[in-house]
PDB file of C-alpha atoms in Angstrom:
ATOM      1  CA  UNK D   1     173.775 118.871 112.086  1.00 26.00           C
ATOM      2  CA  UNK D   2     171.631 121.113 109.490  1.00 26.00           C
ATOM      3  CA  UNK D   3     173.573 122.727 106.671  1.00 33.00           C
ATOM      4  CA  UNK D   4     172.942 126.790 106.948  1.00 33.00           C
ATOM      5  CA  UNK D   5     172.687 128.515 103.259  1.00 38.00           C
ATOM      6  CA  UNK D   6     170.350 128.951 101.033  1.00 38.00           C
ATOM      7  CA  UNK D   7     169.925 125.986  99.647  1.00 35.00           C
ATOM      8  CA  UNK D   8     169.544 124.258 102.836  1.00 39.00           C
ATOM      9  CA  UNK D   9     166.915 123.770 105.113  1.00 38.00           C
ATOM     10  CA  UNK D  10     167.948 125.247 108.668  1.00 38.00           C
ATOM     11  CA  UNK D  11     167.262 123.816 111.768  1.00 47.00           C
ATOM     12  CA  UNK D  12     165.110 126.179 112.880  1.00 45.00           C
ATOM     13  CA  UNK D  13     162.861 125.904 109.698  1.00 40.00           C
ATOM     14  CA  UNK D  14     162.490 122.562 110.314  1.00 42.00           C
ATOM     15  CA  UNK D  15     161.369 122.863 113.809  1.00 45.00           C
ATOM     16  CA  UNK D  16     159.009 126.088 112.757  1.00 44.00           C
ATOM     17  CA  UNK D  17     157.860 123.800 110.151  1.00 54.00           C
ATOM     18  CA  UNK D  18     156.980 120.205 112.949  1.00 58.00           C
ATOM     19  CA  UNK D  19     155.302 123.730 115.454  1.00 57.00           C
ATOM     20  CA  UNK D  20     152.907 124.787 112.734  1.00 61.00           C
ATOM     21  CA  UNK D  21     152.012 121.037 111.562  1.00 61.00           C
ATOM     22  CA  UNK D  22     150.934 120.272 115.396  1.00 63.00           C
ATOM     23  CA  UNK D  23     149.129 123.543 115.441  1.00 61.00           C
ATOM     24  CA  UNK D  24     147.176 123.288 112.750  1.00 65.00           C
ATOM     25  CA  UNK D  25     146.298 119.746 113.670  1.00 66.00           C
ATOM     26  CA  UNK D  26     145.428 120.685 116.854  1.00 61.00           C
ATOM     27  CA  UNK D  27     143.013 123.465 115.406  1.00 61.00           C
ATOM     28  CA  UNK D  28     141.702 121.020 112.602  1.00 60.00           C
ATOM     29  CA  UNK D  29     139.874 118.662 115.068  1.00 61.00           C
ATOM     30  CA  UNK D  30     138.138 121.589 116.486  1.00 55.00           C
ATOM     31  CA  UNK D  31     137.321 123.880 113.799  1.00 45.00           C
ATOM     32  CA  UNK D  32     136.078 123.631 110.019  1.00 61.00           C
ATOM     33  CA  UNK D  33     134.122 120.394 110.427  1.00 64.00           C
ATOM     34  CA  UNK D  34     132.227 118.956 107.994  1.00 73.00           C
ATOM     35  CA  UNK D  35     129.551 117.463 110.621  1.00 85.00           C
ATOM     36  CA  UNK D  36     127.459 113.683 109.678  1.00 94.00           C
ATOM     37  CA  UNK D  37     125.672 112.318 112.632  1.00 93.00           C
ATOM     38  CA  UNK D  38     125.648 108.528 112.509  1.00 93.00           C
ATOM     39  CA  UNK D  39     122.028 106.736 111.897  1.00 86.00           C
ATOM     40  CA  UNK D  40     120.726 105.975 115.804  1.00 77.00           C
ATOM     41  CA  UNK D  41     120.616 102.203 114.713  1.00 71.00           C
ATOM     42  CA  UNK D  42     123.681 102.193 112.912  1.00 78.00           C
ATOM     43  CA  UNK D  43     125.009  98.598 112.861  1.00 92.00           C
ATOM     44  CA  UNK D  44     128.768  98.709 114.051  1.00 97.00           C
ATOM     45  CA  UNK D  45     131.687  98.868 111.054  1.00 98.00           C
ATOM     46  CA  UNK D  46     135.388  98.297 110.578  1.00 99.00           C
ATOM     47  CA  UNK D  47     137.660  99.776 107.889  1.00 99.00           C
ATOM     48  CA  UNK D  48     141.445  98.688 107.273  1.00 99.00           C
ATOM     49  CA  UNK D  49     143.184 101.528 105.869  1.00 99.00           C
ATOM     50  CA  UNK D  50     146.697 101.218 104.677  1.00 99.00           C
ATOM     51  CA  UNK D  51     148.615 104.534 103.942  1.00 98.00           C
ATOM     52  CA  UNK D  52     152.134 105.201 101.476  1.00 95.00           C
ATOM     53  CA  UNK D  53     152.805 101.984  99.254  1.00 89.00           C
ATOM     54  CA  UNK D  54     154.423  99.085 101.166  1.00 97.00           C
ATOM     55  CA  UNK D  55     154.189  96.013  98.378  1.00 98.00           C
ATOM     56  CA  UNK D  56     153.394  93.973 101.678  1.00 98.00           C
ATOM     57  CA  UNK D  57     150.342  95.728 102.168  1.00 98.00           C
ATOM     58  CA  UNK D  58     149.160  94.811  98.429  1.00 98.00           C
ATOM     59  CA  UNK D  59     150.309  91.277  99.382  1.00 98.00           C
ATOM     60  CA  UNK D  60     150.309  89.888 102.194  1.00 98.00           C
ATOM     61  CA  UNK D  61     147.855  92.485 103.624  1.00 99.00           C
ATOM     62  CA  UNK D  62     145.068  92.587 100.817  1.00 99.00           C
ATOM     63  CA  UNK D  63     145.049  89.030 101.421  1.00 99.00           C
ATOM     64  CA  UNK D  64     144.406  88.661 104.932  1.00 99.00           C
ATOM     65  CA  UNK D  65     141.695  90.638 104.183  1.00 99.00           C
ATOM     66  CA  UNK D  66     140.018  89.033 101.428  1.00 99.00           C
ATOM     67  CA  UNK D  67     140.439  85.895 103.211  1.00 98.00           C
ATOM     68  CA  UNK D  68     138.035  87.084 105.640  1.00 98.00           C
ATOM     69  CA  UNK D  69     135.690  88.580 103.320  1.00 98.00           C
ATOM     70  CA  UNK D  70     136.927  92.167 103.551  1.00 98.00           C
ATOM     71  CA  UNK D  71     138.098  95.059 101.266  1.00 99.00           C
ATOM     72  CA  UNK D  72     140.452  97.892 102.605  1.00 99.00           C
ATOM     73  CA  UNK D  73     141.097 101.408 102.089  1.00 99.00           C
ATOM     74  CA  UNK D  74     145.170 101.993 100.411  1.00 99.00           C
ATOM     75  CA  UNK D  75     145.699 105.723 100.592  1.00 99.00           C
ATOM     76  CA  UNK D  76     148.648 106.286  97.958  1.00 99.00           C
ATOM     77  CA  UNK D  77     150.664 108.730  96.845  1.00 98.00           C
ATOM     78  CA  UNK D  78     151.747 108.567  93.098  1.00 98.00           C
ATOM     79  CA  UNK D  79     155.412 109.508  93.692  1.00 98.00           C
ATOM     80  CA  UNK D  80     156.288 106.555  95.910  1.00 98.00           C
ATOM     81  CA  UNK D  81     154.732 103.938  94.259  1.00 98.00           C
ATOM     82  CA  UNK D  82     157.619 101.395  92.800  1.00 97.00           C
ATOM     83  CA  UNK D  83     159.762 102.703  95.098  1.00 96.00           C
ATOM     84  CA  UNK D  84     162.626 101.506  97.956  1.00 94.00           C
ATOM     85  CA  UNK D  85     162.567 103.014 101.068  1.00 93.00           C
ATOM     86  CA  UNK D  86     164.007 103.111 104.668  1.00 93.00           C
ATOM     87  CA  UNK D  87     161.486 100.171 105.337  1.00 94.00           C
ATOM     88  CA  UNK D  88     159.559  98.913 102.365  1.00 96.00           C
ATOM     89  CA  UNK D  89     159.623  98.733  98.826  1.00 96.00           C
ATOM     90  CA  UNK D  90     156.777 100.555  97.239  1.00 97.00           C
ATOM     91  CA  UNK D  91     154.085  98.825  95.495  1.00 98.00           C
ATOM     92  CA  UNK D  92     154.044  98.566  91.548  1.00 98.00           C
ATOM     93  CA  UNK D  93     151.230  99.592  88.972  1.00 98.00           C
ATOM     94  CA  UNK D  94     150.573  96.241  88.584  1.00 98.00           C
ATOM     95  CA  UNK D  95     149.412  95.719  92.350  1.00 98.00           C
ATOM     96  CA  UNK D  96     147.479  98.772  92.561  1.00 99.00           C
ATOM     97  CA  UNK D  97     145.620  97.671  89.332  1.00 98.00           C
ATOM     98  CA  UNK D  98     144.914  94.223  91.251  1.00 98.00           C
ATOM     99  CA  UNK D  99     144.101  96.015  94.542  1.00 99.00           C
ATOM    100  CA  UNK D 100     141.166  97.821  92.098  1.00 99.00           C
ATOM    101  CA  UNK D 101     139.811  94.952  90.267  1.00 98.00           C
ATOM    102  CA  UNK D 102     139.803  92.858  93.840  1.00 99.00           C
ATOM    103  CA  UNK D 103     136.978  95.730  95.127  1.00 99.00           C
ATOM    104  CA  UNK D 104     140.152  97.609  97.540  1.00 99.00           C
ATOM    105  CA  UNK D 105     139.534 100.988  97.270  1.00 99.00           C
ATOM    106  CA  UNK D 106     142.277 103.138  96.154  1.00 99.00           C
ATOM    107  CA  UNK D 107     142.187 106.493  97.851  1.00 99.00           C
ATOM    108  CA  UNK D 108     144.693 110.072  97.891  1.00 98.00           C
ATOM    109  CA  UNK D 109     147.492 111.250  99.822  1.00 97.00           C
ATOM    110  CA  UNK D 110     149.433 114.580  98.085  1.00 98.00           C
ATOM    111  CA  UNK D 111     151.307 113.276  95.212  1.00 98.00           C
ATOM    112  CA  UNK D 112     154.532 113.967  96.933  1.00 98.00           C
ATOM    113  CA  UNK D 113     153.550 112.879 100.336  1.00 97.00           C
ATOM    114  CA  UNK D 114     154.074 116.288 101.579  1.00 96.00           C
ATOM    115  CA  UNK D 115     152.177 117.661 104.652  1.00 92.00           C
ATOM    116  CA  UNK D 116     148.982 119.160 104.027  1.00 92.00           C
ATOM    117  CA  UNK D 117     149.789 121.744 106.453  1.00 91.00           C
ATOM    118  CA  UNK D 118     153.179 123.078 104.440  1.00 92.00           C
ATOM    119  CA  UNK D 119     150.940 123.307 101.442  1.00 96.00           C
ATOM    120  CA  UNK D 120     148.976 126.630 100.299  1.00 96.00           C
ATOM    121  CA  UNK D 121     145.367 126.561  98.087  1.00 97.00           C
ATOM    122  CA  UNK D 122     147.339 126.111  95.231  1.00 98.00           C
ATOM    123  CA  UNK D 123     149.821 123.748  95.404  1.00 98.00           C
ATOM    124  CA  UNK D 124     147.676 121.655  97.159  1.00 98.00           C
ATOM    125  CA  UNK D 125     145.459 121.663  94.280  1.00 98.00           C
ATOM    126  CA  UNK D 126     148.170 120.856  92.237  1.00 98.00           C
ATOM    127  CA  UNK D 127     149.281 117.927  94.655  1.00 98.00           C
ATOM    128  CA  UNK D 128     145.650 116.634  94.371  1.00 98.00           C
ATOM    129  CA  UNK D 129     145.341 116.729  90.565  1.00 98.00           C
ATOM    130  CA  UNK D 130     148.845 115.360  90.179  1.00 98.00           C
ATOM    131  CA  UNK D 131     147.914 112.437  91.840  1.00 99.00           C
ATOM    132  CA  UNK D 132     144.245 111.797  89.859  1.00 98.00           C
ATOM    133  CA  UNK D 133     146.216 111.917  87.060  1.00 98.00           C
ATOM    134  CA  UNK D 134     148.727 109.236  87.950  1.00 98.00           C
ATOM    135  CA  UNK D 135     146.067 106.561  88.573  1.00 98.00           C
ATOM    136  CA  UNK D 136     143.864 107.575  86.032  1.00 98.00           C
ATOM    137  CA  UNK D 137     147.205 106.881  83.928  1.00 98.00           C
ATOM    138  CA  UNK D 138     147.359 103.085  85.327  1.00 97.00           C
ATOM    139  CA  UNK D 139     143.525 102.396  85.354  1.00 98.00           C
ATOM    140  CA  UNK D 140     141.361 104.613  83.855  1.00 98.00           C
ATOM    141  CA  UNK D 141     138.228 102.997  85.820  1.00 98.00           C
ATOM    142  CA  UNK D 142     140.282 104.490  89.514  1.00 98.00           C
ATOM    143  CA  UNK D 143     138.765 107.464  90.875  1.00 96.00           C
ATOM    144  CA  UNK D 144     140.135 109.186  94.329  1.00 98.00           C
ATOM    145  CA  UNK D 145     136.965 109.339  96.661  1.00 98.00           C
ATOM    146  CA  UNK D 146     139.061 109.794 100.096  1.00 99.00           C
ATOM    147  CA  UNK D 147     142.281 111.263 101.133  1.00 99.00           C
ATOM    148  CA  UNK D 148     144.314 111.046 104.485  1.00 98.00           C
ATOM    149  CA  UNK D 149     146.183 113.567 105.686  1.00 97.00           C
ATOM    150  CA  UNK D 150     150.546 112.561 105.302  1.00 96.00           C
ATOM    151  CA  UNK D 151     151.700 111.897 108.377  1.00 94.00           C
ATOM    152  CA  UNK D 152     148.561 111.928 109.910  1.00 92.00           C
ATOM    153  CA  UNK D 153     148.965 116.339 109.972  1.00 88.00           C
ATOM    154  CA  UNK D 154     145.794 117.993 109.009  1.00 89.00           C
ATOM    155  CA  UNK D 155     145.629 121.007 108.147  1.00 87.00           C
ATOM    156  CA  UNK D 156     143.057 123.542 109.472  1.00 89.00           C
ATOM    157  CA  UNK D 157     143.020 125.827 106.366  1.00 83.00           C
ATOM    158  CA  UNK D 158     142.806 123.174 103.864  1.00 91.00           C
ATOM    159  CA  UNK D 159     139.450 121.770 105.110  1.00 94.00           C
ATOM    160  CA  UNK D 160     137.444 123.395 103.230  1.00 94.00           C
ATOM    161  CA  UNK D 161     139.464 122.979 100.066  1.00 97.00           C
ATOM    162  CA  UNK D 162     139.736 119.055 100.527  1.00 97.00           C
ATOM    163  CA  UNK D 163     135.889 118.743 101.544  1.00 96.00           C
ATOM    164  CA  UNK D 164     134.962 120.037  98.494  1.00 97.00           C
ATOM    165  CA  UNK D 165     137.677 117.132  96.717  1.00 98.00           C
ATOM    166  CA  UNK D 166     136.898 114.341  98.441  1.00 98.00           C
ATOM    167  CA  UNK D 167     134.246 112.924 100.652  1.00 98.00           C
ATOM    168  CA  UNK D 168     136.095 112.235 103.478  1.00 98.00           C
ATOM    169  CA  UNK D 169     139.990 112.985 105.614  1.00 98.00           C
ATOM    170  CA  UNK D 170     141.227 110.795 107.728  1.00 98.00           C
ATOM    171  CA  UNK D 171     143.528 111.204 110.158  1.00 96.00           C
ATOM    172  CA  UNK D 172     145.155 109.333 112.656  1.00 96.00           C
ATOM    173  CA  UNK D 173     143.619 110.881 115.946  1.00 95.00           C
ATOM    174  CA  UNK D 174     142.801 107.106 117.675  1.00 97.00           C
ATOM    175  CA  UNK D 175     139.260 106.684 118.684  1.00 97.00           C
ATOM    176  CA  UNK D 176     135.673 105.094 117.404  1.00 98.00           C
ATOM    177  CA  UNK D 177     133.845 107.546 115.188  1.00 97.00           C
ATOM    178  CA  UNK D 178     130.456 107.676 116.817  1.00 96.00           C
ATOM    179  CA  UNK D 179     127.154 109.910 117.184  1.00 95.00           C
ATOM    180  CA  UNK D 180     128.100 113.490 115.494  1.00 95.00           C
ATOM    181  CA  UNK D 181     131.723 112.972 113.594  1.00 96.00           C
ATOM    182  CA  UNK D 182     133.689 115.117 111.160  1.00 95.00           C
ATOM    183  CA  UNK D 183     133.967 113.381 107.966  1.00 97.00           C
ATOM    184  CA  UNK D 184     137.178 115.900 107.164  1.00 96.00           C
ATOM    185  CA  UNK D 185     139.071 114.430 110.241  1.00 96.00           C
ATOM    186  CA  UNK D 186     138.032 110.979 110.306  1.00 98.00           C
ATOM    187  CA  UNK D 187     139.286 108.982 113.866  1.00 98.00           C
ATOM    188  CA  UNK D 188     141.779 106.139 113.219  1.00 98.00           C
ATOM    189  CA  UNK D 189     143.568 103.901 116.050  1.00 98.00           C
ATOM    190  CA  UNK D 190     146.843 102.241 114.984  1.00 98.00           C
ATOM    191  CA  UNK D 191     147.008  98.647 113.567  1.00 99.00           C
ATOM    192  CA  UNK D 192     151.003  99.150 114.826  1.00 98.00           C
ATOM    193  CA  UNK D 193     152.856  96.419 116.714  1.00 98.00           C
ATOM    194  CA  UNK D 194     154.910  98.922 118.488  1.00 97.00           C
ATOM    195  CA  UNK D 195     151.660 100.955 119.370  1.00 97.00           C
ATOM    196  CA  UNK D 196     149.008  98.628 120.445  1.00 97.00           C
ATOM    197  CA  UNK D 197     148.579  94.709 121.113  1.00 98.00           C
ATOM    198  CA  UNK D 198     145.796  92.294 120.895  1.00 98.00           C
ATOM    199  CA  UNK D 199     144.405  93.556 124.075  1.00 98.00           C
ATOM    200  CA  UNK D 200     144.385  96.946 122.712  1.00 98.00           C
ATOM    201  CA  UNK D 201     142.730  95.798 119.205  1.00 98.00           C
ATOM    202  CA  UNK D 202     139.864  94.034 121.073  1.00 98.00           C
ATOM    203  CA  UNK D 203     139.474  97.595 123.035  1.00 98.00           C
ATOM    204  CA  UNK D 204     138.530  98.961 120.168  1.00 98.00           C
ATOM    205  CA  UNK D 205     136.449  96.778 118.902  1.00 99.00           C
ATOM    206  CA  UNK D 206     134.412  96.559 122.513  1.00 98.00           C
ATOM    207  CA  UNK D 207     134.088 100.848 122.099  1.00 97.00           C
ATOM    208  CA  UNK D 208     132.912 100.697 118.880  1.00 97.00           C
ATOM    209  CA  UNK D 209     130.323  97.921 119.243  1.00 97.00           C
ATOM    210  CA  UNK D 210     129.435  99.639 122.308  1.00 96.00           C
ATOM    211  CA  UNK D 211     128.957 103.442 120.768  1.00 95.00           C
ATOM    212  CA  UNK D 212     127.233 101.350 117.408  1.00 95.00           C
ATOM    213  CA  UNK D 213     129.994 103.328 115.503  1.00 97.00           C
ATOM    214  CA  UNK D 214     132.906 102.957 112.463  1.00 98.00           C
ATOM    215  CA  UNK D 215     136.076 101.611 114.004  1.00 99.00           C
ATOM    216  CA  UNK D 216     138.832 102.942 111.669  1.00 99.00           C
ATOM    217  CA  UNK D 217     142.787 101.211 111.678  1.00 99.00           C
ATOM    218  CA  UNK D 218     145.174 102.641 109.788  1.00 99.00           C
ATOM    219  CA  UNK D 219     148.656 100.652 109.420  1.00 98.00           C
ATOM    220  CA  UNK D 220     151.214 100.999 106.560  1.00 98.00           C
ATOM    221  CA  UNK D 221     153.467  97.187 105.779  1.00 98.00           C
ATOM    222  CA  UNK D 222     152.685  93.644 107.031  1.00 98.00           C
ATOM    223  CA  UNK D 223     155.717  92.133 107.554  1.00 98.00           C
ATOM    224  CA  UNK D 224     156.982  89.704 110.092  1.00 97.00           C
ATOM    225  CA  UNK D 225     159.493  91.943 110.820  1.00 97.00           C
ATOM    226  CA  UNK D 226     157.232  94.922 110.221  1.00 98.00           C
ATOM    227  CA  UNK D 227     158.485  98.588 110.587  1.00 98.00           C
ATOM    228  CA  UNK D 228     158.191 101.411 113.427  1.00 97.00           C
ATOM    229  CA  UNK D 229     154.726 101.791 111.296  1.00 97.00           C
ATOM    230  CA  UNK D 230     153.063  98.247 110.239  1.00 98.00           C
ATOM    231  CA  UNK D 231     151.892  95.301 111.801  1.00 99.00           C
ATOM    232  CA  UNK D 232     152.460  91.744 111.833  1.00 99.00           C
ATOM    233  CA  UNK D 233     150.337  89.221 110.245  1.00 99.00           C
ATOM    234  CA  UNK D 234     149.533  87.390 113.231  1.00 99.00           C
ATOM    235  CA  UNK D 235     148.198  90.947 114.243  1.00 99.00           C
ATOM    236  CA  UNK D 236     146.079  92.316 111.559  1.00 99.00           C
ATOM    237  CA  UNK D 237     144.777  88.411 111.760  1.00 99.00           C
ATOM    238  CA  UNK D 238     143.932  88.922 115.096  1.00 99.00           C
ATOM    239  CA  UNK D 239     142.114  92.260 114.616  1.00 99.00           C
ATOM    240  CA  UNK D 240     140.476  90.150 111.353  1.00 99.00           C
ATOM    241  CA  UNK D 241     138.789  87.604 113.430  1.00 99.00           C
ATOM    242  CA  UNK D 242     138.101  89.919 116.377  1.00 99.00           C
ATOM    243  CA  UNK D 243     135.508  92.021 113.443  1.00 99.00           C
ATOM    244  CA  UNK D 244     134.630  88.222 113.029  1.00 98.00           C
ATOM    245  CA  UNK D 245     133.627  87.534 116.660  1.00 98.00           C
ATOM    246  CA  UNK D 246     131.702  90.793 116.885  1.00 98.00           C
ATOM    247  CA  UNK D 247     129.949  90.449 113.069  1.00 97.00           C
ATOM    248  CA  UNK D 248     131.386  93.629 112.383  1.00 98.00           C
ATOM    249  CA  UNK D 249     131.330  94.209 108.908  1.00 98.00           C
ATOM    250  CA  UNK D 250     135.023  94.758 107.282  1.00 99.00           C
ATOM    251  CA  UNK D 251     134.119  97.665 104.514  1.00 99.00           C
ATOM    252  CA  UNK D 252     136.358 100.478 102.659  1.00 99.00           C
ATOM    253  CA  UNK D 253     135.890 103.811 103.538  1.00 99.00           C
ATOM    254  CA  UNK D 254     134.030 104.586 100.862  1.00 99.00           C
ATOM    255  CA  UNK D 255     131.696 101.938 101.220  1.00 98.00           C
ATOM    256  CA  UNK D 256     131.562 102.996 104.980  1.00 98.00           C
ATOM    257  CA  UNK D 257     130.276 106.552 104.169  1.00 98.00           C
ATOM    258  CA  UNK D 258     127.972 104.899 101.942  1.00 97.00           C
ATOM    259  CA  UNK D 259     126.530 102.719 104.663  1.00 96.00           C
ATOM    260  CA  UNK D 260     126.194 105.890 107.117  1.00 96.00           C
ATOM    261  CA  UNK D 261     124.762 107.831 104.448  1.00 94.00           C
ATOM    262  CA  UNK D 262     127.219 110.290 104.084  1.00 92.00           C
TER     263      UNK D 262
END
């Protein structure tokens, strides 16, 4: 039960809080776009994004990938990294900094991995810069090109403040980007055991080489035991060597926009 006072969040704030996060995603993929229409012949791509800071991802993940000639996309946010949570323990400095120099592309959440929809002009600002500035501090050489929305929330009214930041938002709306897309609410599908299976990996794949579009996963740890939110190994292997099958190359995000000219 929620604590009432004022220095306690009520229950009804919280639930006002989870309405206007679902609202405003629901009016981001709709309105504010920042429109890129895909090159006719555009061969078919695959990024592997990993979002928060599980230490599994810089591990075992990053070298899954590598293994099969890939680089992903870790979207981090400077005030979990080194630290436990419910599920993971947060990635060190000393990862990230390995993640850079192995070509992984280090890319933005808010520094305090709060929802872009709770968060005025301002503060997300602040948010944004905090964050530059924290892995600036570990490698000077790191710049934030892309950001993804915390818990996959975008916000309609901080579009246009984030496409001016970064290049790109992802979010985690499942689906192949393909023909006209919004490069400030970027399509992902879930690399999540308790979300999808093999079967629904090599879906994916099939739409996306069918559409000649960027297939986008987005995961967080890769654990045998992996939480409500990552993957195995056996599946982010599988999802591996189904790009591998297809000759789908496995690119960042940023590399991705690159190749589609954005």
């Amino acid at each position: 039960m929620f604590q009432c006072g004022n220095k306690h969040i009520t229950g009804n704030a919280v639930v006002w809080s989870a309405l206007q996060g679902r609202v405003s995603n629901r009016l981001a993929r709709h309105f504010r776009a920042a429109p890129h229409r895909l090159p006719a012949s555009h061969t078919p791509i695959v990024s592997f994004t990993f979002d928060d800071a599980p230490d599994s991802a810089a591990g075992e993940g990053a070298a899954l990938l590598e293994k099969h000639g890939g680089r992903g996309t870790f979207y981090l946010a400077g005030s979990l990294i080194g630290q436990p949570s419910d599920h993971w323990h947060g990635m060190s400095d000393d990862a990230i900094v390995r993640l850079h120099r192995a070509g992984h592309e280090i890319a933005c959440h808010t520094f305090s991995h709060k929802s872009s929809a709770d968060l005025d002009e301002v503060a997300m600002a602040r948010e944004i810069e905090r964050n530059r500035a924290y892995f600036r501090a570990i490698d000077s050489s790191i710049t934030l090109e892309n950001f993804a929305y915390p818990y996959g929330l975008a916000s309609v009214w901080r579009k246009p403040q984030l496409a001016r930041a970064f290049r790109s938002a992802r979010g985690i709306l499942p689906g192949v980007n393909s023909g006209v897309i919004d490069l400030q609410f970027l399509r992902a599908s879930p690399l999540v055991d308790c979300e999808t299976d093999r079967a629904g990996i090599d879906r994916y794949f099939d739409e996306a080489v069918a559409r000649g579009g960027w297939l986008i996963f987005y995961g967080h740890d890769v654990a045998s035991a992996p939480s409500p939110y990552g993957c195995t190994p056996d599946l982010l292997r599988h999802a591996l060597e189904a790009a591998g099958r297809r000759n789908m190359p496995i690119v960042t995000v940023a590399e991705a926009l690159r190749r589609i000219g954005a």
